[in-house]
Amino acid sequence: MTEPHASQDTPRTVLLRNGDVHSPADPFATAMVVERGAVAWVGSEGAADSFAEGVDDVVDLRGALVTPAFTDAHVHTTATGLALTGLDLTGTGSLTEALGRIRAHAAGRPADRVLLGHGWDASAWPEQRPPARRELDEATGGRPLYLTRSDVHSAVVTTALLDLVPGLTGLGGYHPDGPLTGEAHHAVRAAAYDAVTPAQRAEAQAAALDRAVSLGIGSLHECAGPQISSADDLTGLLSLAAGRRGPRVVGYWAEAITSANGADRIRELGALGAAGDLFVDGSLGSHTACLHEPYADLPGSTGAAHLDAAAVAAHVAACTEAGIQAGFHAIGDAALTAVVEGVRAAADKLGLARVRAARHRVEHAEMLTPEHIAAFAEFALTASVQPAFDATWGGDTAMYAQRLGVERARTLNPYAALLRAGVPLALGSDSPVTPLDPWGTVRAAAFHRTPGHRVSVRAAFTAHTRGGWRAIGRDDAGVLVPGAPADYAVWQSGDLVVQVPDERVASWSTDPRSGTPGLPDLTPGGPLPVCLRTVVGGHTVYERPNE
């Protein structure tokens, strides 16, 4: 690919040509002009000749694909960076292997005040149990260690870390020799992250942002909050992002408010809303998602409820009156019922139109019933969802089925039903719970483990690009049409096709006469597109080496 000149403070005028441009403005576009940080024109190669003399740079795409940059609608940036730079146990095959990696990590980080790790999942290990505290104490040489489960809703720790949290044994969720959940987990997480220096935190945040743009992600939504990180963590990230050209970072602060005055705190932090991981419940993997019926593998337990319908109603009403977004973390069906009932009460108080206009959002929204989906559509709630959860834990034998039984597990993450009902979708990763991987996310939605929940590649792609912008109230972005922000990525990919859940439709819609813009073939097992360049606001923020 022919390289443009180095970017200046004012974005240069650029003509991209001789490729494929994914745009609803022209399904056969091969060229695009970018001017003053926005898309100025999209069209055919022949028409591009008339622009060649009036631009600062001409980029020969050499057949590459240009798409809108992705938006990851749910990220924990510092934790993602710490996973990138620290101990990541994702994919470990056994408890023995995990302990070996913990031992090696501790030996290689002698100066760290607290060792940090992430990603264990005992449900995938032959031992079927997490590491015991005595095993962790031995592996770390008695040093403080905070090691989160893959869903980040529970953690195992060493005795030395417990000693840093006075009164821990009296908190809810404390277990003498098992994973900590609830209040106990939040307390040890705070102690662990308090030991991270500002320099370490900035390094981790920069690593996460760099990884994002290398994957064609132009924007991300940081889901921060007092039970997740800290105010300093959020403000530090927003400041760091403001000093860079990309990716764009939109912050959410998950703190419940009960009056419009409470929104001042949200605005002071630079957050767009009091949303994100405001916990109505926990997670399925940690048995803390709140269910109407007990867990299949933990009879008698229905999980944990953190907010009831009255608290949800108060928060939604306060945010609506203050003109900011509300949002909640809700996974189990009982938690989603609390959200729906609370939003309905707020709409009864303030009027349906005001609640719909606020574009409140729900994170994860996994265990939806048809009644929940109808309510999401009625109240214009954005479902901020993570298809990689299904790819990782879905199917008839994996964690969802272990926790819920096969039949209930098959109801999870019903993306097709959400789209049919008109519910706005925004896709994300919940990184580091699952990795930043936008094309993998689109693939997971299109090839859902439950066939009836599958959506077309085009619908999933739209939800991972334009959907993220719409979730923050922007309808003018995430798509390559004149006037839209010039946030785009250039990809090396194979043939472009149109993939939908019904193969009979796919067979005709790949015909050029259908006029439907193609996207890369995401059939499982095949290679995913490779990002060659990411551009945000007309500025190049990533270029693949040697391209």
Coordinates of C-alpha atoms in Angstrom, one line a residue:
M1 CA 0.0 0.0 0.0
T2 CA 1.4 3.4 -0.9
E3 CA 2.0 5.4 2.3
P4 CA 0.7 8.9 2.8
H5 CA 2.8 11.7 4.1
A6 CA 3.2 12.0 7.9
S7 CA 0.1 13.3 9.5
Q8 CA -0.1 17.0 10.6
D9 CA -2.1 18.7 13.4
T10 CA -4.7 19.4 10.8
P11 CA -5.8 16.3 9.0
R12 CA -4.7 16.2 5.4
T13 CA -7.0 15.7 2.4
V14 CA -6.6 12.1 1.2
L15 CA -7.9 10.1 -1.7
L16 CA -8.0 6.3 -1.1
R17 CA -8.5 4.4 -4.3
N18 CA -8.1 1.0 -6.0
G19 CA -9.8 -1.0 -3.2
D20 CA -13.2 -1.8 -1.8
V21 CA -14.9 0.7 0.4
H22 CA -17.7 -0.6 2.6
S23 CA -20.4 2.1 2.4
P24 CA -24.2 2.2 2.1
A25 CA -23.7 5.3 -0.1
D26 CA -22.4 3.1 -2.9
P27 CA -22.3 -0.7 -2.6
F28 CA -19.7 -0.9 -5.4
A29 CA -17.4 1.9 -4.1
T30 CA -13.7 1.5 -4.7
A31 CA -12.5 5.0 -3.6
M32 CA -13.0 7.6 -0.9
V33 CA -12.0 11.1 -0.2
V34 CA -11.3 12.3 3.4
E35 CA -11.1 16.0 4.1
R36 CA -10.8 17.9 7.4
G37 CA -11.2 14.7 9.4
A38 CA -14.5 13.7 7.7
V39 CA -15.6 11.6 4.8
A40 CA -16.1 13.9 1.8
W41 CA -16.9 11.5 -1.0
V42 CA -17.4 7.8 -1.7
G43 CA -17.6 6.4 -5.2
S44 CA -16.1 4.6 -8.1
E45 CA -12.5 4.3 -9.4
G46 CA -13.3 6.2 -12.6
A47 CA -14.8 9.2 -10.7
A48 CA -11.8 9.2 -8.4
D49 CA -9.6 10.7 -11.2
S50 CA -11.3 14.0 -10.9
F51 CA -10.2 14.3 -7.2
A52 CA -6.5 13.2 -7.7
E53 CA -5.2 16.7 -8.4
G54 CA -6.9 18.4 -5.5
V55 CA -5.7 16.3 -2.6
D56 CA -2.7 16.2 -0.4
D57 CA -2.1 12.5 -0.6
V58 CA -3.3 9.5 -2.7
V59 CA -3.3 6.1 -1.1
D60 CA -3.2 3.1 -3.4
L61 CA -5.2 0.5 -1.5
R62 CA -4.0 -2.3 -3.8
G63 CA -7.2 -4.2 -3.4
A64 CA -7.5 -3.7 0.4
L65 CA -10.9 -3.3 2.1
V66 CA -11.8 0.0 3.9
T67 CA -14.5 -0.2 6.6
P68 CA -15.6 2.1 9.4
A69 CA -13.4 1.6 12.5
F70 CA -14.9 -0.6 15.1
T71 CA -16.3 0.6 18.4
D72 CA -15.9 -1.7 21.4
A73 CA -18.8 -0.8 23.6
H74 CA -17.6 -2.4 26.9
V75 CA -13.9 -2.3 28.0
H76 CA -12.0 -2.2 31.3
T77 CA -8.9 -0.5 29.9
T78 CA -6.5 -0.6 32.8
A79 CA -7.4 -4.2 33.6
T80 CA -6.9 -5.0 29.9
G81 CA -3.5 -3.4 29.9
L82 CA -2.5 -5.1 33.1
A83 CA -3.5 -8.4 31.5
L84 CA -1.4 -7.6 28.4
T85 CA 1.6 -6.7 30.5
G86 CA 1.0 -9.1 33.4
L87 CA -0.1 -12.7 34.1
D88 CA -2.8 -13.9 31.8
L89 CA -4.1 -17.4 32.5
T90 CA -6.7 -17.4 29.7
G91 CA -6.6 -20.7 27.9
T92 CA -4.6 -22.6 30.5
G93 CA -5.5 -26.3 30.3
S94 CA -5.2 -27.4 33.9
L95 CA -4.7 -26.3 37.5
T96 CA -1.1 -27.7 37.4
E97 CA -0.3 -25.5 34.3
A98 CA -1.8 -22.4 36.0
L99 CA 0.3 -22.9 39.1
G100 CA 3.4 -23.3 37.1
R101 CA 2.7 -20.0 35.2
I102 CA 2.0 -18.2 38.5
R103 CA 5.3 -19.5 39.9
A104 CA 7.2 -18.3 36.8
H105 CA 5.4 -14.9 36.8
A106 CA 6.3 -14.3 40.5
A107 CA 9.9 -15.1 39.9
G108 CA 10.0 -12.7 36.9
R109 CA 8.5 -9.8 38.8
P110 CA 10.5 -9.4 42.0
A111 CA 9.8 -5.7 42.4
D112 CA 6.0 -5.7 42.2
R113 CA 4.3 -4.9 45.4
V114 CA 1.3 -7.0 44.5
L115 CA 1.2 -9.6 41.8
L116 CA -1.8 -9.3 39.4
G117 CA -3.3 -12.0 37.2
H118 CA -6.4 -12.8 35.3
G119 CA -8.2 -15.4 33.3
W120 CA -8.4 -18.7 35.2
D121 CA -11.5 -20.9 34.6
A122 CA -11.7 -24.0 36.7
S123 CA -14.7 -25.3 34.7
A124 CA -12.3 -26.0 31.8
W125 CA -9.7 -27.8 33.9
P126 CA -9.7 -31.6 34.6
E127 CA -9.3 -30.9 38.3
Q128 CA -12.6 -28.9 38.3
R129 CA -11.4 -26.6 41.1
P130 CA -9.6 -23.3 41.5
P131 CA -6.2 -23.1 43.2
A132 CA -6.3 -23.4 46.9
R133 CA -4.8 -20.6 49.0
R134 CA -1.9 -22.7 50.3
E135 CA -1.0 -23.6 46.7
L136 CA -1.0 -19.9 45.8
D137 CA 1.1 -19.0 48.9
E138 CA 3.7 -21.6 47.8
A139 CA 3.7 -20.5 44.2
T140 CA 4.3 -16.9 45.0
G141 CA 6.7 -17.4 47.9
G142 CA 4.2 -15.8 50.3
R143 CA 3.7 -12.6 48.3
P144 CA 0.4 -10.7 47.8
L145 CA -1.4 -12.0 44.7
Y146 CA -4.8 -11.0 43.2
L147 CA -6.0 -13.5 40.6
T148 CA -9.4 -13.0 39.0
R149 CA -11.5 -15.6 37.4
S150 CA -12.2 -15.2 33.7
D151 CA -15.5 -13.3 34.3
V152 CA -13.8 -10.9 36.8
H153 CA -16.6 -11.5 39.3
S154 CA -14.5 -13.6 41.7
A155 CA -10.9 -13.9 42.6
V156 CA -8.5 -16.2 44.4
V157 CA -5.8 -14.5 46.6
T158 CA -2.9 -15.3 48.8
T159 CA -2.7 -15.0 52.5
A160 CA -0.4 -12.0 52.2
L161 CA -3.1 -10.0 50.3
L162 CA -5.8 -10.9 52.8
D163 CA -3.5 -9.4 55.5
L164 CA -3.7 -6.1 53.7
V165 CA -7.5 -5.9 54.1
P166 CA -8.5 -5.6 57.8
G167 CA -12.0 -7.0 58.6
L168 CA -12.2 -8.9 55.3
T169 CA -13.4 -12.1 57.0
G170 CA -16.6 -10.3 58.1
L171 CA -17.6 -9.2 54.6
G172 CA -20.2 -10.8 52.4
G173 CA -18.6 -13.2 49.8
Y174 CA -15.7 -14.2 52.0
H175 CA -14.7 -17.8 51.9
P176 CA -12.0 -19.3 54.0
D177 CA -10.3 -21.2 51.2
G178 CA -12.3 -20.5 48.1
P179 CA -12.8 -17.7 45.5
L180 CA -13.9 -14.4 47.0
T181 CA -17.1 -12.8 45.7
G182 CA -19.3 -9.8 46.4
E183 CA -18.0 -7.3 49.1
A184 CA -15.0 -9.3 49.9
H185 CA -13.9 -9.4 46.3
H186 CA -14.4 -5.7 45.9
A187 CA -12.3 -5.1 49.0
V188 CA -9.3 -7.2 47.9
R189 CA -9.5 -5.7 44.4
A190 CA -9.3 -2.2 45.8
A191 CA -6.3 -3.2 47.9
A192 CA -4.6 -4.8 44.9
Y193 CA -5.1 -1.9 42.5
D194 CA -4.1 0.6 45.2
A195 CA -0.7 -1.0 45.0
V196 CA -0.4 -0.2 41.3
T197 CA 1.6 3.0 40.8
P198 CA 0.4 5.8 38.6
A199 CA 3.3 5.0 36.2
Q200 CA 2.2 1.3 36.0
R201 CA -1.4 2.3 35.5
A202 CA -0.5 4.7 32.6
E203 CA 1.7 2.0 31.0
A204 CA -1.1 -0.5 31.2
Q205 CA -3.7 2.0 29.8
A206 CA -1.4 2.9 26.9
A207 CA -0.8 -0.8 26.1
A208 CA -4.5 -1.4 25.9
L209 CA -5.1 1.6 23.7
D210 CA -2.3 0.6 21.4
R211 CA -3.7 -2.9 21.2
A212 CA -7.1 -1.5 20.3
V213 CA -6.0 0.6 17.4
S214 CA -3.8 -2.3 16.1
L215 CA -7.1 -4.2 15.7
G216 CA -9.0 -1.5 13.8
I217 CA -10.8 -0.2 16.9
G218 CA -11.3 3.5 16.7
S219 CA -13.5 4.0 19.8
L220 CA -14.1 2.2 23.0
H221 CA -16.4 2.7 26.0
E222 CA -14.7 2.5 29.3
C223 CA -16.9 1.0 31.9
A224 CA -15.5 2.3 35.2
G225 CA -17.0 2.6 38.6
P226 CA -16.3 2.6 42.4
Q227 CA -16.7 -1.2 42.6
I228 CA -14.4 -1.8 39.6
S229 CA -11.6 0.8 39.6
S230 CA -11.3 4.3 40.9
A231 CA -12.1 7.8 40.0
D232 CA -8.4 8.5 39.5
D233 CA -8.2 5.5 37.1
L234 CA -11.1 6.9 35.0
T235 CA -9.8 10.5 34.9
G236 CA -6.3 9.4 34.2
L237 CA -7.5 7.3 31.3
L238 CA -9.6 10.1 29.8
S239 CA -6.7 12.5 30.2
L240 CA -4.3 10.0 28.5
A241 CA -6.8 9.4 25.7
A242 CA -7.3 13.2 25.2
G243 CA -3.6 13.6 24.6
R244 CA -3.6 10.9 21.8
R245 CA -5.2 10.9 18.4
G246 CA -6.9 7.5 19.0
P247 CA -8.7 5.6 19.9
R248 CA -11.5 7.8 21.1
V249 CA -12.5 6.9 24.7
V250 CA -16.0 7.4 26.1
G251 CA -16.2 7.0 29.9
Y252 CA -19.0 5.7 32.0
W253 CA -19.1 5.8 35.8
A254 CA -21.2 3.1 37.5
E255 CA -22.4 4.9 40.5
A256 CA -26.1 5.0 41.5
I257 CA -27.7 8.4 41.9
T258 CA -31.1 9.3 43.4
S259 CA -31.5 12.9 42.2
A260 CA -30.6 15.0 39.3
N261 CA -28.0 16.7 41.5
G262 CA -26.1 13.5 41.8
A263 CA -25.3 13.8 38.1
D264 CA -22.8 16.6 38.9
R265 CA -20.4 13.9 40.2
I266 CA -20.7 12.0 36.9
R267 CA -20.0 15.1 34.9
E268 CA -17.1 16.2 37.0
L269 CA -15.4 12.9 36.3
G270 CA -15.8 13.4 32.5
A271 CA -18.2 10.5 32.2
L272 CA -21.0 10.4 29.7
G273 CA -23.4 8.6 32.0
A274 CA -24.0 6.8 35.3
A275 CA -23.9 3.5 33.5
G276 CA -21.7 0.5 32.6
D277 CA -21.2 -2.0 35.3
L278 CA -23.7 -0.7 37.8
F279 CA -24.3 -4.2 39.2
V280 CA -27.8 -5.5 39.4
D281 CA -26.2 -9.0 39.8
G282 CA -23.0 -10.8 39.2
S283 CA -22.0 -13.5 36.7
L284 CA -23.0 -17.0 35.7
G285 CA -19.5 -18.4 36.0
S286 CA -19.2 -17.3 39.7
H287 CA -22.8 -18.3 40.5
T288 CA -23.6 -14.7 41.3
A289 CA -25.9 -13.9 38.4
C290 CA -29.4 -13.5 39.8
L291 CA -31.9 -16.1 38.6
H292 CA -35.5 -16.9 39.0
E293 CA -34.8 -20.6 39.4
P294 CA -31.7 -22.1 41.1
Y295 CA -28.5 -23.0 39.4
A296 CA -28.4 -26.6 38.0
D297 CA -25.0 -27.2 39.6
L298 CA -25.6 -25.4 42.8
P299 CA -29.1 -26.4 44.0
G300 CA -30.8 -23.9 46.3
S301 CA -28.7 -20.9 45.0
T302 CA -30.2 -18.2 42.8
G303 CA -27.2 -15.9 42.9
A304 CA -26.9 -12.4 44.2
A305 CA -29.2 -9.4 43.8
H306 CA -27.5 -6.0 44.3
L307 CA -30.2 -3.6 43.1
D308 CA -34.0 -4.1 43.2
A309 CA -36.6 -2.6 40.9
A310 CA -37.1 0.4 43.2
A311 CA -33.4 1.2 43.1
V312 CA -33.3 0.8 39.3
A313 CA -36.3 3.1 39.0
A314 CA -34.8 5.8 41.2
H315 CA -31.5 5.7 39.2
V316 CA -33.2 5.8 35.8
A317 CA -35.5 8.7 36.9
A318 CA -32.6 10.7 38.3
C319 CA -30.4 10.2 35.2
T320 CA -33.3 11.0 32.8
E321 CA -34.1 14.2 34.6
A322 CA -30.4 15.2 34.6
G323 CA -30.0 14.5 30.9
I324 CA -27.4 11.7 31.2
Q325 CA -27.5 8.0 30.4
A326 CA -28.3 5.4 33.0
G327 CA -27.2 1.8 32.6
F328 CA -26.8 -1.4 34.4
H329 CA -25.0 -4.7 34.5
A330 CA -27.6 -7.4 34.3
I331 CA -27.1 -11.0 33.3
G332 CA -29.6 -13.3 35.1
D333 CA -33.3 -13.4 34.2
A334 CA -34.2 -12.1 37.7
A335 CA -31.8 -9.2 37.4
L336 CA -33.2 -8.4 34.0
T337 CA -36.7 -8.5 35.4
A338 CA -35.6 -6.0 38.1
V339 CA -34.2 -3.7 35.3
V340 CA -37.3 -3.9 33.2
E341 CA -39.7 -3.3 36.1
G342 CA -37.5 -0.4 37.3
V343 CA -37.4 1.3 33.9
R344 CA -41.1 0.8 33.5
A345 CA -41.7 2.6 36.9
A346 CA -39.5 5.5 35.8
A347 CA -41.3 5.7 32.5
D348 CA -44.6 5.8 34.3
K349 CA -43.3 8.7 36.4
L350 CA -41.6 10.8 33.7
G351 CA -43.3 9.7 30.5
L352 CA -42.2 7.0 28.0
A353 CA -40.9 9.5 25.5
R354 CA -38.4 11.0 27.9
V355 CA -37.1 7.6 28.9
R356 CA -36.7 6.5 25.3
A357 CA -34.9 9.7 24.3
A358 CA -32.3 9.1 27.0
R359 CA -31.0 5.9 25.3
H360 CA -30.3 4.1 28.6
R361 CA -28.4 0.9 28.2
V362 CA -28.0 -2.6 29.7
E363 CA -24.7 -4.4 29.7
H364 CA -24.5 -8.1 28.9
A365 CA -28.3 -8.8 29.0
E366 CA -27.7 -12.5 28.6
M367 CA -30.7 -14.4 30.1
L368 CA -33.4 -12.5 28.2
T369 CA -37.0 -13.8 28.0
P370 CA -39.4 -12.7 25.2
E371 CA -41.0 -10.3 27.7
H372 CA -37.7 -8.7 28.5
I373 CA -37.0 -8.2 24.8
A374 CA -40.3 -6.6 24.2
A375 CA -39.6 -4.2 27.1
F376 CA -36.2 -3.4 25.8
A377 CA -37.8 -2.4 22.5
E378 CA -40.5 -0.4 24.2
F379 CA -38.1 1.6 26.3
A380 CA -35.4 1.9 23.6
L381 CA -32.8 0.3 25.9
T382 CA -29.5 -0.4 24.1
A383 CA -28.4 -4.0 24.6
S384 CA -24.6 -3.8 25.0
V385 CA -23.6 -7.4 24.4
Q386 CA -20.5 -9.6 24.1
P387 CA -20.9 -12.4 21.5
A388 CA -17.5 -13.9 22.5
F389 CA -19.2 -15.0 25.7
D390 CA -21.3 -17.5 23.7
A391 CA -18.2 -18.6 21.7
T392 CA -16.3 -19.2 25.0
W393 CA -19.0 -20.6 27.3
G394 CA -21.9 -21.5 25.0
G395 CA -22.9 -24.9 23.6
D396 CA -24.3 -28.0 25.3
T397 CA -21.2 -29.0 27.3
A398 CA -19.5 -25.8 28.3
M399 CA -19.9 -23.5 31.4
Y400 CA -23.4 -22.1 30.6
A401 CA -24.8 -25.6 30.3
Q402 CA -23.0 -26.7 33.5
R403 CA -24.5 -23.8 35.4
L404 CA -28.0 -23.7 34.0
G405 CA -28.6 -27.1 32.2
V406 CA -28.7 -27.4 28.5
E407 CA -32.2 -26.1 27.9
R408 CA -31.8 -22.9 29.8
A409 CA -28.3 -22.4 28.4
R410 CA -29.7 -22.5 24.9
T411 CA -31.9 -19.4 25.6
L412 CA -28.9 -17.2 26.3
N413 CA -27.8 -14.2 24.2
P414 CA -30.7 -14.2 21.7
Y415 CA -29.3 -11.7 19.3
A416 CA -31.7 -12.5 16.4
A417 CA -34.7 -12.0 18.6
L418 CA -33.4 -8.6 19.8
L419 CA -32.9 -7.4 16.2
R420 CA -36.3 -8.6 15.1
A421 CA -37.8 -6.6 18.0
G422 CA -35.9 -3.5 17.0
V423 CA -33.7 -3.4 20.1
P424 CA -30.5 -1.3 19.5
L425 CA -27.4 -3.5 19.7
A426 CA -23.9 -2.5 20.5
L427 CA -21.2 -5.1 20.5
G428 CA -18.1 -5.3 22.8
S429 CA -15.7 -7.6 24.5
D430 CA -15.8 -6.8 28.2
S431 CA -12.0 -7.0 27.9
P432 CA -10.1 -8.5 29.7
V433 CA -13.0 -11.0 30.3
T434 CA -12.7 -11.8 26.6
P435 CA -10.0 -10.3 24.4
L436 CA -10.3 -7.2 22.1
D437 CA -11.1 -9.0 18.9
P438 CA -13.6 -7.2 16.7
W439 CA -13.8 -9.5 13.7
G440 CA -13.9 -12.5 16.1
T441 CA -16.8 -10.8 17.9
V442 CA -18.7 -10.4 14.6
R443 CA -18.0 -14.0 13.8
A444 CA -19.3 -15.1 17.2
A445 CA -22.6 -13.3 16.6
A446 CA -23.0 -14.6 13.1
F447 CA -22.2 -18.2 14.1
H448 CA -23.8 -18.3 17.5
R449 CA -23.7 -21.8 19.1
T450 CA -27.5 -21.8 19.1
P451 CA -28.4 -21.4 15.4
G452 CA -31.7 -19.6 16.1
H453 CA -29.8 -16.8 17.8
R454 CA -27.5 -16.1 14.8
V455 CA -27.6 -12.8 12.9
S456 CA -26.1 -11.8 9.5
V457 CA -22.5 -10.8 9.4
R458 CA -23.7 -7.4 8.1
A459 CA -26.0 -6.9 11.1
A460 CA -23.3 -7.9 13.6
F461 CA -20.8 -5.7 11.8
T462 CA -23.2 -2.7 12.0
A463 CA -23.8 -3.3 15.7
H464 CA -20.0 -3.3 16.3
T465 CA -19.4 -0.1 14.3
R466 CA -22.5 2.2 14.0
G467 CA -24.2 0.5 17.0
G468 CA -21.5 1.7 19.4
W469 CA -21.9 5.3 18.2
R470 CA -25.7 5.2 18.5
A471 CA -25.3 3.8 22.0
I472 CA -23.7 7.2 23.0
G473 CA -26.3 9.2 21.2
R474 CA -24.5 9.8 17.9
D475 CA -26.4 8.8 14.7
D476 CA -23.9 10.5 12.3
A477 CA -20.9 8.2 12.8
G478 CA -19.7 4.6 12.4
V479 CA -20.5 4.5 8.7
L480 CA -18.6 5.8 5.7
V481 CA -20.8 8.4 4.1
P482 CA -20.2 12.0 3.3
G483 CA -20.1 14.1 6.5
A484 CA -19.3 11.2 8.8
P485 CA -16.2 11.3 11.0
A486 CA -13.2 9.8 9.1
D487 CA -12.8 6.9 11.5
Y488 CA -11.9 3.9 9.4
A489 CA -9.7 0.9 9.1
V490 CA -7.9 -0.7 6.1
W491 CA -7.9 -4.5 6.0
Q492 CA -6.1 -7.3 4.2
S493 CA -8.9 -9.9 3.6
G494 CA -10.0 -12.5 1.2
D495 CA -13.1 -12.4 -1.1
L496 CA -16.0 -10.3 0.1
V497 CA -19.3 -12.1 0.5
V498 CA -22.7 -11.6 2.1
Q499 CA -23.2 -14.1 5.0
V500 CA -26.6 -14.5 6.7
P501 CA -27.9 -17.3 9.0
D502 CA -30.0 -18.8 6.2
E503 CA -27.6 -20.2 3.6
R504 CA -30.4 -20.1 1.0
V505 CA -30.4 -16.3 1.3
A506 CA -26.6 -16.1 1.3
S507 CA -26.5 -17.9 -2.0
W508 CA -28.4 -15.2 -3.9
S509 CA -27.3 -12.2 -2.0
T510 CA -23.7 -12.7 -2.9
D511 CA -24.7 -11.9 -6.4
P512 CA -23.5 -8.4 -7.3
R513 CA -27.0 -7.6 -8.6
S514 CA -28.3 -7.6 -5.0
G515 CA -26.5 -4.3 -4.4
T516 CA -25.5 -5.4 -0.9
P517 CA -22.0 -4.4 0.2
G518 CA -19.8 -7.4 0.9
L519 CA -17.7 -8.2 4.0
P520 CA -15.0 -10.7 4.6
D521 CA -15.9 -14.4 4.8
L522 CA -16.0 -15.1 8.5
T523 CA -16.7 -18.9 8.3
P524 CA -15.3 -20.5 11.5
G525 CA -11.9 -21.9 11.0
G526 CA -10.9 -19.4 8.3
P527 CA -8.4 -16.5 8.8
L528 CA -9.7 -13.2 10.0
P529 CA -8.9 -9.9 8.3
V530 CA -5.6 -8.3 9.2
C531 CA -5.6 -4.6 10.1
L532 CA -3.2 -2.6 7.9
R533 CA -4.1 0.9 9.1
T534 CA -6.4 2.6 11.5
V535 CA -7.5 6.2 11.1
V536 CA -9.3 8.3 13.7
G537 CA -10.6 11.8 12.8
G538 CA -8.5 11.7 9.6
H539 CA -5.3 11.0 11.5
T540 CA -3.5 7.7 11.1
V541 CA -3.1 6.1 14.6
Y542 CA -1.8 2.7 13.5
E543 CA 0.1 1.3 10.6
R544 CA 1.1 -2.3 10.3
P545 CA 4.8 -2.6 10.0
N546 CA 6.2 -3.3 6.5
E547 CA 3.0 -2.5 4.8

